[in-house]
């Protein structure tokens, strides 16, 4: 277990740390956060939004005089990653919305991250400049060329300190490889390659080569009318550079090994839970679609999220998950209205904590859920501005289904389905979580006694 990450027992109290973003009333569609990701050390936190912007927050150094106050995250860099485009051949608008961000491990003073919209992946370099050269021979201080006749002496340019500037520059643009919308990108553990997945294909890229990729999965049928499933998410194994998993809209997970064949159209493991006939309904197929798949840090387990549950699978057992957690089972009776308002197609993500002992995922009404794998306890918390006083402890929330409602419970019928927590992130080594609620980013941490 990583020091600083305990189990989610009754003793773990989560408290409010920060909220970033404007109050919902003034928010535009472009401000809605579409992805959240900590880097490998947890010092940086990146968000992408529907307007194609990436905002990077950096953790401040902890102050010596306030021991209990751990470093806050403040804006480090903001840049426009993607612009809206138009595909004239297909008469198709390509949104600028950032679908995913993935950090590369830091190798030098600069940071690198991948960001993608529906069609194009970009590799960004984020670097700092705090010195500037002065004393050019051929240019004056304004940068204008000097008259050679006036240059009588040679000067040695010198570096002078300047205000810190953080620059984001696109180093690579990986385009034109996807016919369908990209839903996942994942950096391989060799740090030389990464993959991008859309509805029907997964491509493998080398970071140095932008004009060609290698197609490693293709599930497109010869006749599109025979299409029965699509790829919903894909991720590389954290330690074995030859293995990856991808999930499908049919609720299945395939583990592939690139050593077996160049085109991984035959999987090496197939994970599927047989359906309980007593639970079968008109909505069964829709709610069994997997919206997110994540390897545990150890690489031994896979976690998947479908509409109502989170499941943990052991790589050595394919026929059923070893753990199933009900996220919001009280919505089973509401599936009809959730279908009518399209909420049933929402794609919730799920994350592990640093020691793989607790998992977190989102729900409606700005609720998010945590499940402790050891104690089997779970808790529902809420991201809201009402209890956003510094160090305010989050009170567990309860949803009541029918019958008498207690004072501290909220009825299923009064849940707000327009407020949904789809994207969350957990600090790699501490109990700090980032939760995206519409256009706001909430940061919570455990209470330090």
CSV table of C-alpha atoms in Angstrom, one decimal:
chain,number,residue,atom,x,y,z
A,1,UNK,CA,0.0,0.0,0.0
A,2,UNK,CA,1.3,3.5,-0.9
A,3,UNK,CA,2.0,5.6,2.1
A,4,UNK,CA,-0.6,8.3,2.6
A,5,UNK,CA,-3.4,6.2,0.9
A,6,UNK,CA,-5.4,4.4,3.5
A,7,UNK,CA,-8.5,2.4,3.1
A,8,UNK,CA,-11.9,4.1,2.7
A,9,UNK,CA,-13.1,3.3,6.2
A,10,UNK,CA,-15.5,5.4,8.3
A,11,UNK,CA,-12.4,7.2,9.5
A,12,UNK,CA,-11.6,8.7,6.0
A,13,UNK,CA,-13.2,12.1,5.9
A,14,UNK,CA,-13.2,13.8,2.6
A,15,UNK,CA,-13.2,17.6,2.7
A,16,UNK,CA,-13.5,20.4,0.2
A,17,UNK,CA,-10.2,21.9,-1.1
A,18,UNK,CA,-10.9,24.0,-4.1
A,19,UNK,CA,-13.3,24.7,-7.0
A,20,UNK,CA,-12.3,26.1,-10.3
A,21,UNK,CA,-14.7,27.6,-12.9
A,22,UNK,CA,-17.5,30.0,-13.1
A,23,UNK,CA,-20.9,29.6,-11.5
A,24,UNK,CA,-23.1,27.4,-13.7
A,25,UNK,CA,-25.5,30.3,-14.7
A,26,UNK,CA,-22.7,32.1,-16.6
A,27,UNK,CA,-21.3,28.9,-18.2
A,28,UNK,CA,-21.4,28.2,-21.9
A,29,UNK,CA,-21.5,24.9,-23.7
A,30,UNK,CA,-17.8,25.4,-24.6
A,31,UNK,CA,-16.8,25.6,-20.9
A,32,UNK,CA,-18.1,22.1,-20.0
A,33,UNK,CA,-15.2,19.9,-18.9
A,34,UNK,CA,-14.8,16.8,-21.0
A,35,UNK,CA,-11.7,15.1,-19.5
A,36,UNK,CA,-9.5,15.3,-16.3
A,37,UNK,CA,-6.1,13.8,-15.9
A,38,UNK,CA,-3.3,13.9,-13.2
A,39,UNK,CA,0.3,13.5,-14.5
A,40,UNK,CA,2.5,10.7,-13.2
A,41,UNK,CA,3.7,12.6,-10.1
A,42,UNK,CA,0.4,14.3,-9.3
A,43,UNK,CA,2.1,17.7,-9.5
A,44,UNK,CA,0.1,18.7,-12.5
A,45,UNK,CA,-3.6,18.3,-13.3
A,46,UNK,CA,-5.0,18.8,-16.8
A,47,UNK,CA,-8.5,19.4,-17.9
A,48,UNK,CA,-9.9,19.6,-21.5
A,49,UNK,CA,-13.2,21.1,-22.4
A,50,UNK,CA,-15.8,21.2,-25.2
A,51,UNK,CA,-14.3,24.4,-26.5
A,52,UNK,CA,-11.0,22.6,-27.4
A,53,UNK,CA,-9.0,24.2,-24.6
A,54,UNK,CA,-6.6,22.5,-22.2
A,55,UNK,CA,-6.0,24.0,-18.8
A,56,UNK,CA,-3.1,22.8,-16.7
A,57,UNK,CA,-3.1,23.3,-13.0
A,58,UNK,CA,0.2,23.1,-11.0
A,59,UNK,CA,0.4,22.2,-7.3
A,60,UNK,CA,1.8,25.0,-5.2
A,61,UNK,CA,4.7,24.2,-2.8
A,62,UNK,CA,3.4,23.6,0.7
A,63,UNK,CA,3.9,26.5,3.1
A,64,UNK,CA,6.1,25.9,6.1
A,65,UNK,CA,3.9,27.9,8.5
A,66,UNK,CA,0.6,26.2,7.6
A,67,UNK,CA,1.4,22.5,8.1
A,68,UNK,CA,-2.1,21.3,7.7
A,69,UNK,CA,-2.7,23.1,4.5
A,70,UNK,CA,-1.4,21.0,1.6
A,71,UNK,CA,-0.5,22.6,-1.7
A,72,UNK,CA,-3.3,24.0,-3.7
A,73,UNK,CA,-3.6,23.6,-7.5
A,74,UNK,CA,-3.4,26.9,-9.5
A,75,UNK,CA,-3.5,27.6,-13.2
A,76,UNK,CA,-0.1,26.9,-14.8
A,77,UNK,CA,-0.9,27.1,-18.5
A,78,UNK,CA,-4.0,27.5,-20.7
A,79,UNK,CA,-3.9,26.9,-24.5
A,80,UNK,CA,-6.2,26.1,-27.4
A,81,UNK,CA,-5.5,22.6,-28.4
A,82,UNK,CA,-8.0,21.9,-31.1
A,83,UNK,CA,-10.1,24.2,-33.4
A,84,UNK,CA,-13.4,23.4,-35.1
A,85,UNK,CA,-12.9,21.9,-38.5
A,86,UNK,CA,-15.0,21.0,-41.5
A,87,UNK,CA,-14.5,17.8,-43.6
A,88,UNK,CA,-15.6,19.0,-47.1
A,89,UNK,CA,-15.5,15.5,-48.6
A,90,UNK,CA,-18.0,14.2,-46.1
A,91,UNK,CA,-19.8,17.4,-45.4
A,92,UNK,CA,-19.1,16.8,-41.7
A,93,UNK,CA,-18.4,19.2,-38.9
A,94,UNK,CA,-15.5,18.1,-36.6
A,95,UNK,CA,-16.0,19.4,-33.1
A,96,UNK,CA,-13.1,20.9,-31.2
A,97,UNK,CA,-14.1,19.1,-28.0
A,98,UNK,CA,-11.2,17.4,-26.2
A,99,UNK,CA,-12.1,13.7,-25.7
A,100,UNK,CA,-9.1,12.6,-23.8
A,101,UNK,CA,-5.8,13.8,-22.4
A,102,UNK,CA,-2.9,11.5,-21.5
A,103,UNK,CA,0.4,12.6,-19.9
A,104,UNK,CA,3.8,11.2,-20.8
A,105,UNK,CA,6.3,10.5,-18.0
A,106,UNK,CA,8.5,13.5,-17.5
A,107,UNK,CA,12.0,12.9,-19.0
A,108,UNK,CA,13.4,16.5,-18.7
A,109,UNK,CA,12.4,20.0,-17.6
A,110,UNK,CA,9.5,20.1,-20.1
A,111,UNK,CA,6.2,18.2,-19.8
A,112,UNK,CA,4.5,16.4,-22.7
A,113,UNK,CA,0.9,15.4,-23.1
A,114,UNK,CA,-1.4,13.9,-25.8
A,115,UNK,CA,-4.8,15.4,-26.4
A,116,UNK,CA,-7.4,14.3,-28.9
A,117,UNK,CA,-10.7,15.4,-30.4
A,118,UNK,CA,-12.8,13.1,-32.6
A,119,UNK,CA,-10.2,12.9,-35.4
A,120,UNK,CA,-6.8,14.3,-34.6
A,121,UNK,CA,-4.3,13.5,-31.8
A,122,UNK,CA,-1.7,16.2,-30.9
A,123,UNK,CA,1.4,15.9,-28.8
A,124,UNK,CA,2.0,19.1,-26.8
A,125,UNK,CA,5.2,20.3,-25.1
A,126,UNK,CA,4.7,22.5,-22.1
A,127,UNK,CA,7.9,24.3,-21.1
A,128,UNK,CA,9.1,27.2,-18.9
A,129,UNK,CA,11.1,30.3,-20.0
A,130,UNK,CA,12.5,32.6,-17.4
A,131,UNK,CA,15.5,34.1,-19.3
A,132,UNK,CA,15.7,36.1,-22.5
A,133,UNK,CA,18.7,36.9,-24.7
A,134,UNK,CA,19.7,40.6,-25.0
A,135,UNK,CA,22.4,42.5,-26.9
A,136,UNK,CA,22.1,41.4,-30.5
A,137,UNK,CA,24.5,42.8,-33.0
A,138,UNK,CA,22.2,43.0,-36.0
A,139,UNK,CA,18.9,43.9,-34.2
A,140,UNK,CA,18.0,46.6,-31.8
A,141,UNK,CA,16.1,46.0,-28.5
A,142,UNK,CA,12.8,46.2,-30.3
A,143,UNK,CA,13.8,43.4,-32.7
A,144,UNK,CA,14.2,45.7,-35.8
A,145,UNK,CA,17.2,45.2,-38.1
A,146,UNK,CA,19.9,47.8,-37.6
A,147,UNK,CA,21.6,49.6,-40.4
A,148,UNK,CA,24.9,47.7,-40.9
A,149,UNK,CA,26.8,51.1,-41.3
A,150,UNK,CA,26.0,52.0,-37.7
A,151,UNK,CA,27.4,48.7,-36.3
A,152,UNK,CA,30.9,49.5,-35.2
A,153,UNK,CA,31.5,47.0,-32.4
A,154,UNK,CA,30.7,43.4,-31.7
A,155,UNK,CA,28.6,42.6,-28.7
A,156,UNK,CA,28.2,39.2,-26.9
A,157,UNK,CA,24.5,38.5,-26.3
A,158,UNK,CA,23.7,37.8,-22.7
A,159,UNK,CA,20.8,36.0,-21.0
A,160,UNK,CA,18.8,38.2,-18.7
A,161,UNK,CA,16.2,37.1,-16.2
A,162,UNK,CA,12.5,37.7,-17.1
A,163,UNK,CA,9.1,36.9,-15.7
A,164,UNK,CA,8.3,33.2,-15.9
A,165,UNK,CA,6.5,32.3,-19.1
A,166,UNK,CA,4.9,28.9,-19.7
A,167,UNK,CA,4.7,28.0,-23.4
A,168,UNK,CA,2.7,25.2,-24.9
A,169,UNK,CA,3.9,24.2,-28.4
A,170,UNK,CA,2.4,21.4,-30.6
A,171,UNK,CA,5.3,19.1,-31.4
A,172,UNK,CA,3.4,16.4,-33.4
A,173,UNK,CA,0.0,16.3,-35.1
A,174,UNK,CA,-1.3,12.7,-35.8
A,175,UNK,CA,-4.2,13.1,-38.2
A,176,UNK,CA,-6.2,11.4,-41.0
A,177,UNK,CA,-6.1,7.9,-39.5
A,178,UNK,CA,-9.7,7.6,-38.2
A,179,UNK,CA,-12.9,7.4,-40.1
A,180,UNK,CA,-14.9,7.3,-36.9
A,181,UNK,CA,-14.8,9.3,-33.7
A,182,UNK,CA,-11.7,8.6,-31.4
A,183,UNK,CA,-12.9,7.5,-28.0
A,184,UNK,CA,-9.6,6.5,-26.3
A,185,UNK,CA,-5.9,7.2,-26.4
A,186,UNK,CA,-3.4,5.2,-24.3
A,187,UNK,CA,0.4,5.6,-24.0
A,188,UNK,CA,2.3,2.3,-24.0
A,189,UNK,CA,4.7,1.4,-21.2
A,190,UNK,CA,7.6,1.5,-23.8
A,191,UNK,CA,6.9,5.3,-24.1
A,192,UNK,CA,7.7,5.0,-27.8
A,193,UNK,CA,4.2,4.1,-29.0
A,194,UNK,CA,0.6,4.9,-28.2
A,195,UNK,CA,-2.7,3.8,-29.5
A,196,UNK,CA,-5.9,5.6,-30.5
A,197,UNK,CA,-9.2,3.8,-30.7
A,198,UNK,CA,-12.5,4.7,-32.5
A,199,UNK,CA,-15.8,2.8,-32.9
A,200,UNK,CA,-14.4,0.1,-35.2
A,201,UNK,CA,-10.6,0.3,-35.3
A,202,UNK,CA,-7.5,0.7,-33.0
A,203,UNK,CA,-4.3,2.2,-34.4
A,204,UNK,CA,-0.8,2.0,-33.1
A,205,UNK,CA,1.4,5.1,-33.5
A,206,UNK,CA,5.1,5.8,-33.0
A,207,UNK,CA,5.6,9.2,-31.4
A,208,UNK,CA,8.2,10.1,-34.0
A,209,UNK,CA,6.1,9.2,-37.1
A,210,UNK,CA,3.0,11.3,-37.8
A,211,UNK,CA,2.0,10.3,-41.3
A,212,UNK,CA,1.4,6.6,-40.8
A,213,UNK,CA,0.0,4.4,-38.1
A,214,UNK,CA,-0.4,0.6,-37.8
A,215,UNK,CA,-3.9,-0.8,-37.6
A,216,UNK,CA,-3.9,-3.4,-34.8
A,217,UNK,CA,-7.7,-4.1,-34.4
A,218,UNK,CA,-10.4,-3.8,-37.1
A,219,UNK,CA,-13.9,-5.1,-36.3
A,220,UNK,CA,-15.5,-3.5,-39.3
A,221,UNK,CA,-17.7,-6.1,-41.1
A,222,UNK,CA,-17.6,-6.3,-44.9
A,223,UNK,CA,-21.3,-5.4,-44.9
A,224,UNK,CA,-22.0,-2.5,-42.4
A,225,UNK,CA,-25.6,-3.8,-42.0
A,226,UNK,CA,-24.1,-6.8,-40.1
A,227,UNK,CA,-22.5,-4.5,-37.5
A,228,UNK,CA,-23.5,-5.7,-34.0
A,229,UNK,CA,-21.0,-4.0,-31.7
A,230,UNK,CA,-18.6,-1.1,-31.5
A,231,UNK,CA,-15.4,-0.5,-29.5
A,232,UNK,CA,-16.1,1.8,-26.6
A,233,UNK,CA,-12.7,2.1,-24.8
A,234,UNK,CA,-9.1,0.8,-25.0
A,235,UNK,CA,-6.1,0.8,-22.8
A,236,UNK,CA,-2.5,-0.6,-22.7
A,237,UNK,CA,-1.3,-2.8,-19.9
A,238,UNK,CA,0.7,-0.7,-17.4
A,239,UNK,CA,3.8,-3.0,-17.5
A,240,UNK,CA,3.6,-5.3,-20.5
A,241,UNK,CA,4.1,-3.3,-23.7
A,242,UNK,CA,2.6,-6.1,-25.8
A,243,UNK,CA,-0.8,-6.3,-24.1
A,244,UNK,CA,-3.9,-4.2,-24.3
A,245,UNK,CA,-7.6,-4.4,-23.6
A,246,UNK,CA,-10.6,-3.0,-25.4
A,247,UNK,CA,-14.3,-3.0,-24.4
A,248,UNK,CA,-17.4,-3.2,-26.5
A,249,UNK,CA,-21.0,-1.9,-26.6
A,250,UNK,CA,-22.0,-5.6,-25.9
A,251,UNK,CA,-20.5,-5.5,-22.4
A,252,UNK,CA,-17.5,-7.7,-23.4
A,253,UNK,CA,-13.8,-7.1,-22.8
A,254,UNK,CA,-11.0,-8.5,-25.0
A,255,UNK,CA,-7.4,-8.8,-24.0
A,256,UNK,CA,-5.0,-8.8,-27.0
A,257,UNK,CA,-1.4,-9.8,-27.3
A,258,UNK,CA,0.5,-8.1,-30.1
A,259,UNK,CA,3.1,-10.8,-30.1
A,260,UNK,CA,0.6,-13.3,-31.3
A,261,UNK,CA,-0.2,-11.6,-34.6
A,262,UNK,CA,0.2,-8.2,-36.2
A,263,UNK,CA,-3.5,-7.7,-36.6
A,264,UNK,CA,-5.1,-8.6,-33.2
A,265,UNK,CA,-8.4,-9.6,-34.7
A,266,UNK,CA,-8.2,-12.8,-32.5
A,267,UNK,CA,-8.1,-12.0,-28.8
A,268,UNK,CA,-6.1,-14.0,-26.3
A,269,UNK,CA,-8.7,-13.6,-23.5
A,270,UNK,CA,-12.4,-12.8,-23.6
A,271,UNK,CA,-14.2,-11.5,-20.5
A,272,UNK,CA,-18.0,-11.7,-20.4
A,273,UNK,CA,-20.5,-12.2,-17.7
A,274,UNK,CA,-23.6,-14.3,-18.7
A,275,UNK,CA,-26.8,-12.3,-18.4
A,276,UNK,CA,-29.2,-13.0,-15.6
A,277,UNK,CA,-32.5,-13.9,-17.5
A,278,UNK,CA,-34.6,-12.6,-14.7
A,279,UNK,CA,-33.1,-9.1,-15.2
A,280,UNK,CA,-33.7,-9.1,-18.9
A,281,UNK,CA,-35.5,-6.0,-20.3
A,282,UNK,CA,-35.8,-3.8,-23.3
A,283,UNK,CA,-32.9,-1.7,-22.0
A,284,UNK,CA,-30.5,-4.7,-21.2
A,285,UNK,CA,-28.3,-4.2,-24.3
A,286,UNK,CA,-28.0,-0.4,-23.8
A,287,UNK,CA,-27.1,-0.5,-20.1
A,288,UNK,CA,-24.6,-3.4,-20.5
A,289,UNK,CA,-22.5,-1.3,-22.9
A,290,UNK,CA,-19.1,-0.6,-21.2
A,291,UNK,CA,-18.2,3.1,-21.1
A,292,UNK,CA,-14.8,2.8,-19.5
A,293,UNK,CA,-12.1,0.2,-19.0
A,294,UNK,CA,-9.0,0.7,-16.7
A,295,UNK,CA,-6.1,-1.6,-15.7
A,296,UNK,CA,-5.2,-1.5,-12.1
A,297,UNK,CA,-1.8,0.0,-11.3
A,298,UNK,CA,-0.5,-3.5,-10.5
A,299,UNK,CA,-1.7,-4.8,-13.9
A,300,UNK,CA,-3.5,-7.8,-12.3
A,301,UNK,CA,-7.1,-6.5,-12.6
A,302,UNK,CA,-9.3,-4.7,-15.0
A,303,UNK,CA,-12.1,-2.4,-13.9
A,304,UNK,CA,-15.1,-1.7,-16.2
A,305,UNK,CA,-18.0,0.7,-15.9
A,306,UNK,CA,-21.4,0.1,-17.5
A,307,UNK,CA,-24.5,2.2,-16.9
A,308,UNK,CA,-25.5,0.8,-13.5
A,309,UNK,CA,-22.4,-1.0,-12.2
A,310,UNK,CA,-18.6,-1.0,-11.8
A,311,UNK,CA,-17.0,-4.5,-12.1
A,312,UNK,CA,-13.5,-5.7,-11.3
A,313,UNK,CA,-12.1,-8.6,-13.3
A,314,UNK,CA,-9.2,-10.8,-12.6
A,315,UNK,CA,-7.0,-11.3,-15.7
A,316,UNK,CA,-6.9,-15.0,-14.8
A,317,UNK,CA,-10.7,-15.5,-14.7
A,318,UNK,CA,-12.7,-14.7,-17.8
A,319,UNK,CA,-16.2,-16.0,-17.1
A,320,UNK,CA,-17.3,-13.5,-14.5
A,321,UNK,CA,-16.1,-10.5,-12.6
A,322,UNK,CA,-14.6,-11.0,-9.1
A,323,UNK,CA,-16.4,-7.9,-7.7
A,324,UNK,CA,-19.5,-6.0,-8.8
A,325,UNK,CA,-20.6,-2.7,-7.3
A,326,UNK,CA,-24.0,-1.1,-7.8
A,327,UNK,CA,-23.5,2.5,-8.6
A,328,UNK,CA,-27.1,3.7,-8.7
A,329,UNK,CA,-29.3,0.7,-8.7
A,330,UNK,CA,-32.3,2.9,-7.7
A,331,UNK,CA,-32.4,4.0,-11.4
A,332,UNK,CA,-33.5,0.6,-12.6
A,333,UNK,CA,-37.2,1.7,-12.3
A,334,UNK,CA,-36.4,5.0,-14.1
A,335,UNK,CA,-34.7,3.5,-17.3
A,336,UNK,CA,-37.7,4.4,-19.5
A,337,UNK,CA,-37.5,8.2,-18.7
A,338,UNK,CA,-33.7,8.0,-18.9
A,339,UNK,CA,-34.1,6.6,-22.4
A,340,UNK,CA,-36.4,9.3,-23.4
A,341,UNK,CA,-34.1,12.1,-22.2
A,342,UNK,CA,-31.0,10.3,-23.7
A,343,UNK,CA,-29.3,10.1,-20.3
A,344,UNK,CA,-29.1,6.3,-20.7
A,345,UNK,CA,-26.4,6.9,-23.2
A,346,UNK,CA,-24.2,8.8,-20.8
A,347,UNK,CA,-20.6,7.6,-20.7
A,348,UNK,CA,-19.3,7.5,-17.1
A,349,UNK,CA,-15.6,6.9,-16.3
A,350,UNK,CA,-14.1,5.1,-13.4
A,351,UNK,CA,-10.7,5.4,-11.6
A,352,UNK,CA,-8.5,3.5,-9.1
A,353,UNK,CA,-6.8,5.1,-6.2
A,354,UNK,CA,-3.0,4.8,-6.1
A,355,UNK,CA,-3.0,1.4,-4.2
A,356,UNK,CA,-5.9,-0.1,-6.2
A,357,UNK,CA,-7.8,-0.5,-2.9
A,358,UNK,CA,-10.6,2.0,-3.6
A,359,UNK,CA,-12.5,2.8,-6.8
A,360,UNK,CA,-14.4,5.9,-7.7
A,361,UNK,CA,-17.0,6.7,-10.4
A,362,UNK,CA,-19.7,9.3,-11.0
A,363,UNK,CA,-23.5,9.4,-10.9
A,364,UNK,CA,-26.3,12.0,-11.3
A,365,UNK,CA,-27.2,15.0,-9.2
A,366,UNK,CA,-23.4,15.8,-9.0
A,367,UNK,CA,-23.0,12.7,-6.8
A,368,UNK,CA,-19.9,10.5,-7.1
A,369,UNK,CA,-19.4,7.1,-5.5
A,370,UNK,CA,-16.4,5.4,-3.8
A,371,UNK,CA,-16.1,1.7,-3.1
A,372,UNK,CA,-13.6,0.2,-0.7
A,373,UNK,CA,-12.5,-3.2,-2.1
A,374,UNK,CA,-11.2,-4.5,1.3
A,375,UNK,CA,-13.9,-3.4,3.7
A,376,UNK,CA,-16.7,-3.5,1.1
A,377,UNK,CA,-18.0,-0.2,2.4
A,378,UNK,CA,-19.2,2.4,0.0
A,379,UNK,CA,-20.0,6.1,0.2
A,380,UNK,CA,-21.9,8.7,-1.9
A,381,UNK,CA,-20.5,12.2,-1.9
A,382,UNK,CA,-21.7,15.4,-3.6
A,383,UNK,CA,-19.7,18.1,-5.6
A,384,UNK,CA,-21.6,21.3,-4.9
A,385,UNK,CA,-20.9,24.9,-4.2
A,386,UNK,CA,-23.2,24.8,-1.2
A,387,UNK,CA,-20.6,23.1,1.0
A,388,UNK,CA,-17.6,24.6,-0.7
A,389,UNK,CA,-16.1,26.3,2.4
A,390,UNK,CA,-12.4,25.6,2.8
A,391,UNK,CA,-11.8,22.3,4.7
A,392,UNK,CA,-15.6,21.7,4.9
A,393,UNK,CA,-16.2,18.0,5.5
A,394,UNK,CA,-18.3,16.3,2.8
A,395,UNK,CA,-21.4,14.6,4.3
A,396,UNK,CA,-22.3,11.3,2.8
A,397,UNK,CA,-25.5,11.5,0.8
A,398,UNK,CA,-28.3,8.9,0.6
A,399,UNK,CA,-31.0,8.3,-2.0
A,400,UNK,CA,-34.3,6.9,-0.8
A,401,UNK,CA,-36.4,4.7,-3.0
A,402,UNK,CA,-40.1,4.8,-2.2
A,403,UNK,CA,-41.5,4.6,1.4
A,404,UNK,CA,-40.8,7.3,4.0
A,405,UNK,CA,-38.0,9.7,3.3
A,406,UNK,CA,-35.7,10.5,6.2
A,407,UNK,CA,-34.5,14.0,6.9
A,408,UNK,CA,-31.1,13.6,5.3
A,409,UNK,CA,-32.1,11.6,2.3
A,410,UNK,CA,-33.0,12.7,-1.2
A,411,UNK,CA,-35.8,11.1,-3.2
A,412,UNK,CA,-35.1,9.4,-6.5
A,413,UNK,CA,-37.7,11.6,-8.2
A,414,UNK,CA,-35.9,14.8,-7.2
A,415,UNK,CA,-32.5,13.9,-8.6
A,416,UNK,CA,-31.2,16.4,-11.2
A,417,UNK,CA,-30.2,14.4,-14.3
A,418,UNK,CA,-28.7,17.4,-16.0
A,419,UNK,CA,-25.9,17.5,-13.3
A,420,UNK,CA,-23.7,14.5,-13.9
A,421,UNK,CA,-20.2,13.5,-12.9
A,422,UNK,CA,-18.8,11.8,-15.9
A,423,UNK,CA,-15.0,12.5,-15.4
A,424,UNK,CA,-12.9,12.1,-12.3
A,425,UNK,CA,-9.2,11.6,-11.5
A,426,UNK,CA,-7.3,10.3,-8.5
A,427,UNK,CA,-3.8,11.6,-7.5
A,428,UNK,CA,-1.3,8.7,-8.1
A,429,UNK,CA,0.0,8.6,-4.6
A,430,UNK,CA,-2.2,10.7,-2.3
A,431,UNK,CA,-5.9,11.0,-1.3
A,432,UNK,CA,-6.6,13.9,-3.6
A,433,UNK,CA,-9.3,13.6,-6.1
A,434,UNK,CA,-10.5,15.9,-9.0
A,435,UNK,CA,-14.1,15.8,-10.0
A,436,UNK,CA,-15.5,17.5,-13.1
A,437,UNK,CA,-19.1,18.8,-12.6
A,438,UNK,CA,-20.4,20.5,-15.8
A,439,UNK,CA,-18.0,23.5,-16.1
A,440,UNK,CA,-16.5,23.3,-12.6
A,441,UNK,CA,-13.5,21.3,-11.4
A,442,UNK,CA,-13.8,20.3,-7.7
A,443,UNK,CA,-10.7,19.2,-5.8
A,444,UNK,CA,-11.2,17.2,-2.6
A,445,UNK,CA,-8.7,15.7,-0.2
A,446,UNK,CA,-8.9,13.5,2.9
A,447,UNK,CA,-8.9,15.4,6.2
A,448,UNK,CA,-5.5,15.4,7.9
A,449,UNK,CA,-5.7,15.2,11.6
